[in-house]
Coordinates of N, CA and C in Angstrom, one line a residue:
X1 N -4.3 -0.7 0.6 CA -5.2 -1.4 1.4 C -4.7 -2.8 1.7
X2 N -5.4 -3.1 2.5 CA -4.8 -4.8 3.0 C -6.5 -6.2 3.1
X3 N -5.7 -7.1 2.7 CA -7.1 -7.6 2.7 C -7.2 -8.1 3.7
X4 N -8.4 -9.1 3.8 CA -9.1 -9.8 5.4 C -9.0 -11.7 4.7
X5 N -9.9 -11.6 5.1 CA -10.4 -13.3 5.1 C -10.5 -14.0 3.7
X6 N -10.3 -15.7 3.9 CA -11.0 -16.3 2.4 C -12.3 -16.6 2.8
X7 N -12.9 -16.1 1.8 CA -14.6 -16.8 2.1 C -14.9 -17.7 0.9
X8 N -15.7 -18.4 0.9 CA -15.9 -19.5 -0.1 C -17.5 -20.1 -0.6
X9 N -18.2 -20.0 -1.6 CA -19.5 -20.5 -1.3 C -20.3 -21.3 -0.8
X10 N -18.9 -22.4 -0.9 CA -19.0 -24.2 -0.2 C -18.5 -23.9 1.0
X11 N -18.7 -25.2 1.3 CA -17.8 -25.7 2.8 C -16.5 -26.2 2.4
X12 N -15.7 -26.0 1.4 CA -13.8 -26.1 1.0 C -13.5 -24.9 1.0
X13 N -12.8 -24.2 1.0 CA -12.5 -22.6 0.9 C -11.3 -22.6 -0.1
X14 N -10.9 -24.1 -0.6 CA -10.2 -24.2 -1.8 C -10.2 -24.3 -3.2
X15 N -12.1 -24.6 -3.0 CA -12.9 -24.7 -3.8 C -13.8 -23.0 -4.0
X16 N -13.6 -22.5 -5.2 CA -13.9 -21.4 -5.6 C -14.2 -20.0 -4.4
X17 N -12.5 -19.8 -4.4 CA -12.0 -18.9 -3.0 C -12.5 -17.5 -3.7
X18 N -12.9 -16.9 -2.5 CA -12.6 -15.2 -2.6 C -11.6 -14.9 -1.1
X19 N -11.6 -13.2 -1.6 CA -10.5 -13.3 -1.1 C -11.5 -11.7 -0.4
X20 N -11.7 -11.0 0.6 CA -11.7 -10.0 1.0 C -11.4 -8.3 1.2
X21 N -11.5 -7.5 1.2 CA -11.3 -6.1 1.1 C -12.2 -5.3 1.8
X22 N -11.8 -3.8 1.7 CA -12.7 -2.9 1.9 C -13.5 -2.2 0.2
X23 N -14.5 -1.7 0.7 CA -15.0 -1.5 -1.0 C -14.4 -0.4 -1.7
X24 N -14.3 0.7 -0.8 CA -13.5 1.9 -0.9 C -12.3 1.1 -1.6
X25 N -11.1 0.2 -1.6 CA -10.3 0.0 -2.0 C -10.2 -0.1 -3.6
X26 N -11.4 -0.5 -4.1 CA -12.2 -0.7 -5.5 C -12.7 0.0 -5.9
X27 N -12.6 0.2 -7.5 CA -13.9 0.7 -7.9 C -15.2 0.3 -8.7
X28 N -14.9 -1.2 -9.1 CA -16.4 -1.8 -9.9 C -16.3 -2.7 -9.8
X29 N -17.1 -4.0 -9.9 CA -17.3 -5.4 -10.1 C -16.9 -5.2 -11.5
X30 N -15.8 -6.5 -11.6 CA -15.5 -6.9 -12.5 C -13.6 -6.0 -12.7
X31 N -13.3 -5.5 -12.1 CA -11.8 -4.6 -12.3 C -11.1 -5.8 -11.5
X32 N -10.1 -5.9 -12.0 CA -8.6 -6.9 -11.9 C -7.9 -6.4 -11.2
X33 N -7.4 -7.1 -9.8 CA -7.1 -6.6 -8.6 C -5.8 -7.1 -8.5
X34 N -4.9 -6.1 -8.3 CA -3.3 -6.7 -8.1 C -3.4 -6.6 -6.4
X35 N -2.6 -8.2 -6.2 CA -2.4 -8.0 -4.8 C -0.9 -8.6 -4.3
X36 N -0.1 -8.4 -3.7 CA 1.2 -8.5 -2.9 C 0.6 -10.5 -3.1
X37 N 1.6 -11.0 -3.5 CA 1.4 -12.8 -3.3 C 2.6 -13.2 -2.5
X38 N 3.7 -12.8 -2.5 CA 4.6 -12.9 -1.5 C 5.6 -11.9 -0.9
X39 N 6.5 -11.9 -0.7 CA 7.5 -10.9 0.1 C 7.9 -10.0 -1.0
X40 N 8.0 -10.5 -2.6 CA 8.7 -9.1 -3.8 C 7.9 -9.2 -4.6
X41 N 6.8 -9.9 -4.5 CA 6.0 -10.3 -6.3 C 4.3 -9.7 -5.9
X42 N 4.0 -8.8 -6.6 CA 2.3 -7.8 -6.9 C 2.2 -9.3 -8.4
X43 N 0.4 -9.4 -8.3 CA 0.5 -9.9 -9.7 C -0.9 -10.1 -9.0
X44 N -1.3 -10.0 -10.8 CA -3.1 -9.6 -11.1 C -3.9 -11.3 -10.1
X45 N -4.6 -11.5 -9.1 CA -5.2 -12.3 -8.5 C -6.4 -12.7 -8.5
X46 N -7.3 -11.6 -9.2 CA -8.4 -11.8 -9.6 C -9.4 -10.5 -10.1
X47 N -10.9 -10.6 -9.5 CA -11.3 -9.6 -9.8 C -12.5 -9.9 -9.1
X48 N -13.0 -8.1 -9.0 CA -13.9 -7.7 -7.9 C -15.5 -8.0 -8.1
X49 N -15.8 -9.1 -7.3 CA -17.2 -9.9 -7.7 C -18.1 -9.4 -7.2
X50 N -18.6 -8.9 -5.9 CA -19.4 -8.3 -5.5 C -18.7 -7.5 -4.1
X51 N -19.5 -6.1 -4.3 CA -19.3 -5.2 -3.3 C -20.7 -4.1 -3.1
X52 N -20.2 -4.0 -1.7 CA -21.2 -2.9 -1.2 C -21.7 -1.8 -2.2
X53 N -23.0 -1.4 -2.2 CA -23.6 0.1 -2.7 C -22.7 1.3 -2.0
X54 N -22.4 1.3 -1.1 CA -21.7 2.7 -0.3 C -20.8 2.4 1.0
X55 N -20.1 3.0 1.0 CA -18.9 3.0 1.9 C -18.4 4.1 2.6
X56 N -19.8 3.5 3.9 CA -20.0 3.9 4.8 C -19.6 2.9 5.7
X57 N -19.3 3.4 7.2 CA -19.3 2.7 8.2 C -20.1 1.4 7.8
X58 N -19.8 0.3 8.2 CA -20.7 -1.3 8.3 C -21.3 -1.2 6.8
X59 N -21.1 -0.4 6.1 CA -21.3 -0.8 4.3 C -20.1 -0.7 3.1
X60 N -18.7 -1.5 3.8 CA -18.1 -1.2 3.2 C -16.5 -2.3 3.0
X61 N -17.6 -3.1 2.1 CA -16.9 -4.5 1.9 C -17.1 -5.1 1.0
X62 N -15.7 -5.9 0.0 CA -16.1 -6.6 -1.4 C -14.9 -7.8 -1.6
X63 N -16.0 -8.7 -2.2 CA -15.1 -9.9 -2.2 C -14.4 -9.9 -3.4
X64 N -13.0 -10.5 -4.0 CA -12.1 -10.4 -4.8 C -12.7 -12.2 -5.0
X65 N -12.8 -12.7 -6.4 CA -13.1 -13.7 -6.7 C -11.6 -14.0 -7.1
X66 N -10.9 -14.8 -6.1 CA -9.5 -15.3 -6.9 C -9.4 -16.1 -7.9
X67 N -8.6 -16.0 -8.9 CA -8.4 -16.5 -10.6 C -8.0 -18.1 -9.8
X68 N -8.5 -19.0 -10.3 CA -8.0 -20.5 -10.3 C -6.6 -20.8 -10.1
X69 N -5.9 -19.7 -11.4 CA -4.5 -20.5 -11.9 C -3.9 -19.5 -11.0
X70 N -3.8 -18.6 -10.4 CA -3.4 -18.3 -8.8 C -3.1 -18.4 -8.1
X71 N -4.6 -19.5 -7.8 CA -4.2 -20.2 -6.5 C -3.5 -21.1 -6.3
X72 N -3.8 -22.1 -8.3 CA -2.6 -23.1 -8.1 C -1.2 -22.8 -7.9
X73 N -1.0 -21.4 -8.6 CA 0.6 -21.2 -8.6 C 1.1 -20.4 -7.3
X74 N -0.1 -19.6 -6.3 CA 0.7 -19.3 -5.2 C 0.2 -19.8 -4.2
X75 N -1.1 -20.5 -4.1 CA -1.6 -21.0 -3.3 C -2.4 -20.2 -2.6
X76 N -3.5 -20.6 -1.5 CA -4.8 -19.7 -0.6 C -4.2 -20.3 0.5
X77 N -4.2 -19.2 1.8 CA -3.8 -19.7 2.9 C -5.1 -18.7 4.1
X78 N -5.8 -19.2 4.2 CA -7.0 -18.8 5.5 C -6.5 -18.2 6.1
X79 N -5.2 -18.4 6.9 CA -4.4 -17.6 8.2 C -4.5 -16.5 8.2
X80 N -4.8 -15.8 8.9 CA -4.5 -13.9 9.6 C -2.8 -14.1 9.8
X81 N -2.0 -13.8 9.0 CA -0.8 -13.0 9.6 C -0.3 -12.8 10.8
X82 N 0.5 -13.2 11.4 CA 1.0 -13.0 12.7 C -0.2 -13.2 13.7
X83 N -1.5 -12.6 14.1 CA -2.5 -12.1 15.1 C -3.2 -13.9 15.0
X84 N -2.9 -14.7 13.8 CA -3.8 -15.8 13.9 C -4.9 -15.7 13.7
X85 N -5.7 -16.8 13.9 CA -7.3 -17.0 13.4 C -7.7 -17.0 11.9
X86 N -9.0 -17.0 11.7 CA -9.9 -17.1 12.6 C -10.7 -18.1 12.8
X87 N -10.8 -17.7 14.3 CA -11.5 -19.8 14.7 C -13.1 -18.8 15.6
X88 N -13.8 -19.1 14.0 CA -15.2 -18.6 14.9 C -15.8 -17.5 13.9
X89 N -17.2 -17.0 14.4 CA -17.3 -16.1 14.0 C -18.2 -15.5 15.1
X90 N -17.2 -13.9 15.5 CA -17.7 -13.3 16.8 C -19.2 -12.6 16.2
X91 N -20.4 -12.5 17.0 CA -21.8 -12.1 17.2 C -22.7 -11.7 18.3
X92 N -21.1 -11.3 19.3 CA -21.7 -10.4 20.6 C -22.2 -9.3 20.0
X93 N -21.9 -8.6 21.7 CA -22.0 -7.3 21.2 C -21.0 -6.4 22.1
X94 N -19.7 -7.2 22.3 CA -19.0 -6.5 23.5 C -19.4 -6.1 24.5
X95 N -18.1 -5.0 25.2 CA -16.8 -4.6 25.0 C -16.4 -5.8 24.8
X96 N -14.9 -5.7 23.7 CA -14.6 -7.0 23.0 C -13.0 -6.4 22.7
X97 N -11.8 -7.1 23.3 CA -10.7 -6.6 22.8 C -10.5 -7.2 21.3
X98 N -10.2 -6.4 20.4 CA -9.9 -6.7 19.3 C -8.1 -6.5 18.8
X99 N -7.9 -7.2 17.5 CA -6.8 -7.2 17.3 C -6.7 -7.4 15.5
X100 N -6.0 -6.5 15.0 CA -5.7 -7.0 13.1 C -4.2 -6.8 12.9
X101 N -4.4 -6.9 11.5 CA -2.9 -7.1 10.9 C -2.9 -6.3 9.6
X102 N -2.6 -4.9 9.6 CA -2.6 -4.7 8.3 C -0.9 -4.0 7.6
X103 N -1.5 -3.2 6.6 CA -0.2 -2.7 5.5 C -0.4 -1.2 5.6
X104 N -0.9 -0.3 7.1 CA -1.0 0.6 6.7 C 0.7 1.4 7.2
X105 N 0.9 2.5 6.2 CA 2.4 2.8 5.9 C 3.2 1.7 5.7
X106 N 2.7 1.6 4.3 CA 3.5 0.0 3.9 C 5.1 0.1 3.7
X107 N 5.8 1.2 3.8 CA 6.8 1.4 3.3 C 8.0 1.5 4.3
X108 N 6.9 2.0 6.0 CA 7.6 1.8 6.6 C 7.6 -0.1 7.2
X109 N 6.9 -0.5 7.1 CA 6.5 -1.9 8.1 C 6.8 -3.0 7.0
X110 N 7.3 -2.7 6.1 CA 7.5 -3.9 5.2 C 6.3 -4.7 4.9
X111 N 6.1 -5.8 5.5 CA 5.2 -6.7 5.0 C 4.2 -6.8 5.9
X112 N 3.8 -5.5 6.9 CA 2.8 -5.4 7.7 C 3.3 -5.4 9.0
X113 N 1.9 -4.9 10.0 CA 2.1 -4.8 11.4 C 1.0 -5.1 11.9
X114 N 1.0 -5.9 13.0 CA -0.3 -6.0 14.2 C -0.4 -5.2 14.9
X115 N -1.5 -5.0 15.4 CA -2.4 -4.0 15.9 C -3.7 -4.2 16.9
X116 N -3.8 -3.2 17.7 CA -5.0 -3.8 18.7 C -5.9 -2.8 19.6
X117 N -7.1 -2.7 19.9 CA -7.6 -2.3 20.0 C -8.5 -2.4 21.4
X118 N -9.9 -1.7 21.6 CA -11.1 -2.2 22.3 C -12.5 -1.9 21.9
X119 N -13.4 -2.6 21.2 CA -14.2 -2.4 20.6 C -15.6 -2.3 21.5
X120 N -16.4 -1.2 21.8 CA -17.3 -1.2 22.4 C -18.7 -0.7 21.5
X121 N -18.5 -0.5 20.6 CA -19.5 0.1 19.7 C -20.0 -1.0 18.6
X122 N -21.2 -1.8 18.8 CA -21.7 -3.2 18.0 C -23.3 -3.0 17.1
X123 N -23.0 -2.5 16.4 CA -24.6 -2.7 15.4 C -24.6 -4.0 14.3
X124 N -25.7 -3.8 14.4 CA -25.9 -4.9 12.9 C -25.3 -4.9 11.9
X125 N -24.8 -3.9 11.4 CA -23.7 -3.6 10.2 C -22.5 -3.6 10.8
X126 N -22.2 -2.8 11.4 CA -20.8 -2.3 11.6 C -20.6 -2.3 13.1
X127 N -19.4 -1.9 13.4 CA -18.7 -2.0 14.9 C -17.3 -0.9 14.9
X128 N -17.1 -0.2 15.7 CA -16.8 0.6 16.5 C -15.5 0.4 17.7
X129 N -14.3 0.8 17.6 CA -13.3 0.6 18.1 C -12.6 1.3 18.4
X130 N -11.7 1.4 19.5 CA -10.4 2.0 19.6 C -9.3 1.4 19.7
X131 N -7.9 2.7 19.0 CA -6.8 1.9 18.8 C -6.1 2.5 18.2
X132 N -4.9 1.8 17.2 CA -4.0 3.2 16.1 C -4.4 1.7 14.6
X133 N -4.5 3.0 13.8 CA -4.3 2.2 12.3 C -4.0 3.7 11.7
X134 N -4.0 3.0 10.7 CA -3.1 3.8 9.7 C -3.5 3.6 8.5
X135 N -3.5 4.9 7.0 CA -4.0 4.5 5.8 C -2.7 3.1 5.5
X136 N -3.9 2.5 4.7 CA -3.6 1.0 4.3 C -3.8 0.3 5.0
X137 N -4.7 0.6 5.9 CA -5.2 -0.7 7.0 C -6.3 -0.7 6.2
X138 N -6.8 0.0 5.9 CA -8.4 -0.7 5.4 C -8.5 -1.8 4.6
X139 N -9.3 -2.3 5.3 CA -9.7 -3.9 4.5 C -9.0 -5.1 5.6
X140 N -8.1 -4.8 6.3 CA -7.7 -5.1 7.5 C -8.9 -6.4 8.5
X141 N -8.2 -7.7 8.4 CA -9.2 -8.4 9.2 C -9.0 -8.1 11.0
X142 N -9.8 -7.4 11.0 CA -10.3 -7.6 12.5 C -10.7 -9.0 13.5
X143 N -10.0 -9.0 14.0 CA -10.3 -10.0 15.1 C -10.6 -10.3 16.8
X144 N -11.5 -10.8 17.4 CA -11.6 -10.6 19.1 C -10.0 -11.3 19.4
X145 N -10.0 -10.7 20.4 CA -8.7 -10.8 21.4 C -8.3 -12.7 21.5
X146 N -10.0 -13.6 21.3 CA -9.9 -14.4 21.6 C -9.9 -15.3 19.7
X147 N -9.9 -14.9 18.8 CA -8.9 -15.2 17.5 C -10.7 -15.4 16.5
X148 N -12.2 -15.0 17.7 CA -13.2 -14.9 16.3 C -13.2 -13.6 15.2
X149 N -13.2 -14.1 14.1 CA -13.7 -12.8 13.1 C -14.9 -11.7 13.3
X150 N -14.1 -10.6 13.4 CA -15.2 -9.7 13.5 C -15.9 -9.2 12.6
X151 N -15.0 -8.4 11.7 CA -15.2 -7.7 10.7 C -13.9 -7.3 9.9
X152 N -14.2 -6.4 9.0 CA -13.0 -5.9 8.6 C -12.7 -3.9 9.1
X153 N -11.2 -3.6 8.9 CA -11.0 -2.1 9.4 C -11.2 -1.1 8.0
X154 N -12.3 -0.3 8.5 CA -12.3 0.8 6.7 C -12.6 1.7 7.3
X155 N -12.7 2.3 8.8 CA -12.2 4.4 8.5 C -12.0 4.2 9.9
X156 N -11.1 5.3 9.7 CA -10.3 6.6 11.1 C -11.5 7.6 11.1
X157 N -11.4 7.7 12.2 CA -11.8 8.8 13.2 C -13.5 8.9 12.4
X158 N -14.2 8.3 13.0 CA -15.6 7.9 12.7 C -16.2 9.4 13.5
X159 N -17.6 8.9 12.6 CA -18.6 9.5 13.5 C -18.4 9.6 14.5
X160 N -18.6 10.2 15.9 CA -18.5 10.4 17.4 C -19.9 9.8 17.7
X161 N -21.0 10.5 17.2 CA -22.3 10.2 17.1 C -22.8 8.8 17.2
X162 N -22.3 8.3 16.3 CA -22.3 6.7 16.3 C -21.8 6.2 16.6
X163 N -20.8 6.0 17.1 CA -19.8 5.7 17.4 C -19.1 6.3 18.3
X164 N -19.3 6.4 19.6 CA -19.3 7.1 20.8 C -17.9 5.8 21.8
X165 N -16.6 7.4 21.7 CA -15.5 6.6 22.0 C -14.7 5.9 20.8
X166 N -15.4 5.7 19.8 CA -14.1 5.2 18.7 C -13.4 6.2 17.8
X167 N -12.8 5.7 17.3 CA -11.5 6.7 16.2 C -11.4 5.2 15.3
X168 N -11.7 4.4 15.0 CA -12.0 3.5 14.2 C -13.2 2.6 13.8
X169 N -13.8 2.2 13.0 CA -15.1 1.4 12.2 C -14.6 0.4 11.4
X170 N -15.9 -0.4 11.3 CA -15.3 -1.5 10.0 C -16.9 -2.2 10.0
X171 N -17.1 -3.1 8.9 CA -18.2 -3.9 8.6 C -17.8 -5.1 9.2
X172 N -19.3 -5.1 10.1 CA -19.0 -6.4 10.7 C -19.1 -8.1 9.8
X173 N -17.9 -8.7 10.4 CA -18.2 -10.0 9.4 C -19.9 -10.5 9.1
X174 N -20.3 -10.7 10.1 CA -21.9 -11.6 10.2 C -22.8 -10.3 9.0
X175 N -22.5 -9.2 9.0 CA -23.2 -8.4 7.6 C -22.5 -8.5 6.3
X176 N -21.0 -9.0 6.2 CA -20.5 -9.0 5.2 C -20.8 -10.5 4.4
X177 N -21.2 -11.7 5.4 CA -21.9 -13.0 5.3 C -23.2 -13.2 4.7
X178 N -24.2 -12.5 5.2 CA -25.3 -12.5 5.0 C -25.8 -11.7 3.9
X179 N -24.9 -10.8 3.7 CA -25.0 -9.7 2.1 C -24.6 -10.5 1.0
X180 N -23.5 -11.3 1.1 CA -22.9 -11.9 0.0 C -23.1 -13.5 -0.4
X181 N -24.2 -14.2 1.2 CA -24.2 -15.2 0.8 C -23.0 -16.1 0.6
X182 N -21.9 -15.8 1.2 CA -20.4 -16.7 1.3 C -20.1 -17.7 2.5

């Protein structure tokens, strides 16, 4: 899986950081989450504070409470990966070109690949897109074309039903905000 955003409870984001995912990536509040901190080093970053009941389309998102001594030793960096952002937080409802960065087929892409899409499918939870991802994109920060947060990436080939025209879903940021209070 790949993560998304720092969220924070304050207005510092250096001050008691989380760090983003899909929930599917987890399995309980409170499990110790190893994450990639630079180009050769995995090492325990924290642990899983709150997440979704079910992971489902637009219900399927959990914040990683990063360990203090972490941050001091590798540091929190806000930035999206290559794609940039995020400056904003998108609350249309499209069509919306979108764009992320994730680790799906980590083995081939090394340290990730950007990716892009067109998102025309906008609910209150979740959102709806087309595009290519790959397992290990999920948890993947999604972003508009124009660098606002949308949400994060957590399933292929969605519902049709609901999602009419996508082959990709994710929870949108403004539900993953207002759930978590971050």
């Amino acid at each position: 899986c790949s993560a998304n955003y720092i969220f924070t409870k304050g207005t510092d984001w250096r001050t008691n950081p989380y760090i983003g995912t899909a929930s599917h990536c987890t399995d309980k509040v409170g499990q110790v989450v190893i994450m990639q901190v630079d180009t050769t080093t995995l090492a325990e970053v924290g642990t899983v504070a709150k997440r979704t009941s079910t992971q489902d389309p637009g219900q399927d998102f959990v914040l990683i409470q990063i360990d203090p001594a972490v941050a001091a030793k590798w540091g929190v960096n806000p930035a999206v990966p290559v794609v940039g952002g995020p400056q904003g937080i998108y609350t249309g409802c499209g069509p919306e070109g979108v764009k992320y960065y994730g680790h799906g087929y980590g083995v081939a892409v090394a340290q990730g690949k950007p990716e892009a899409g067109l998102a025309t499918n906008w609910y209150d939870d979740g959102f709806g897109w087309t595009g290519f991802g790959a397992p290990g994109d999920s948890g993947s920060p999604v972003l508009t074309s124009g660098g606002q947060a949308a949400g994060d990436f957590t399933h292929l080939i969605v519902d049709l039903g609901a999602y009419p025209g996508s082959d990709h879903a994710g929870t949108r940021i403004t539900k993953a905000l207002s759930q978590f209070g971050v």
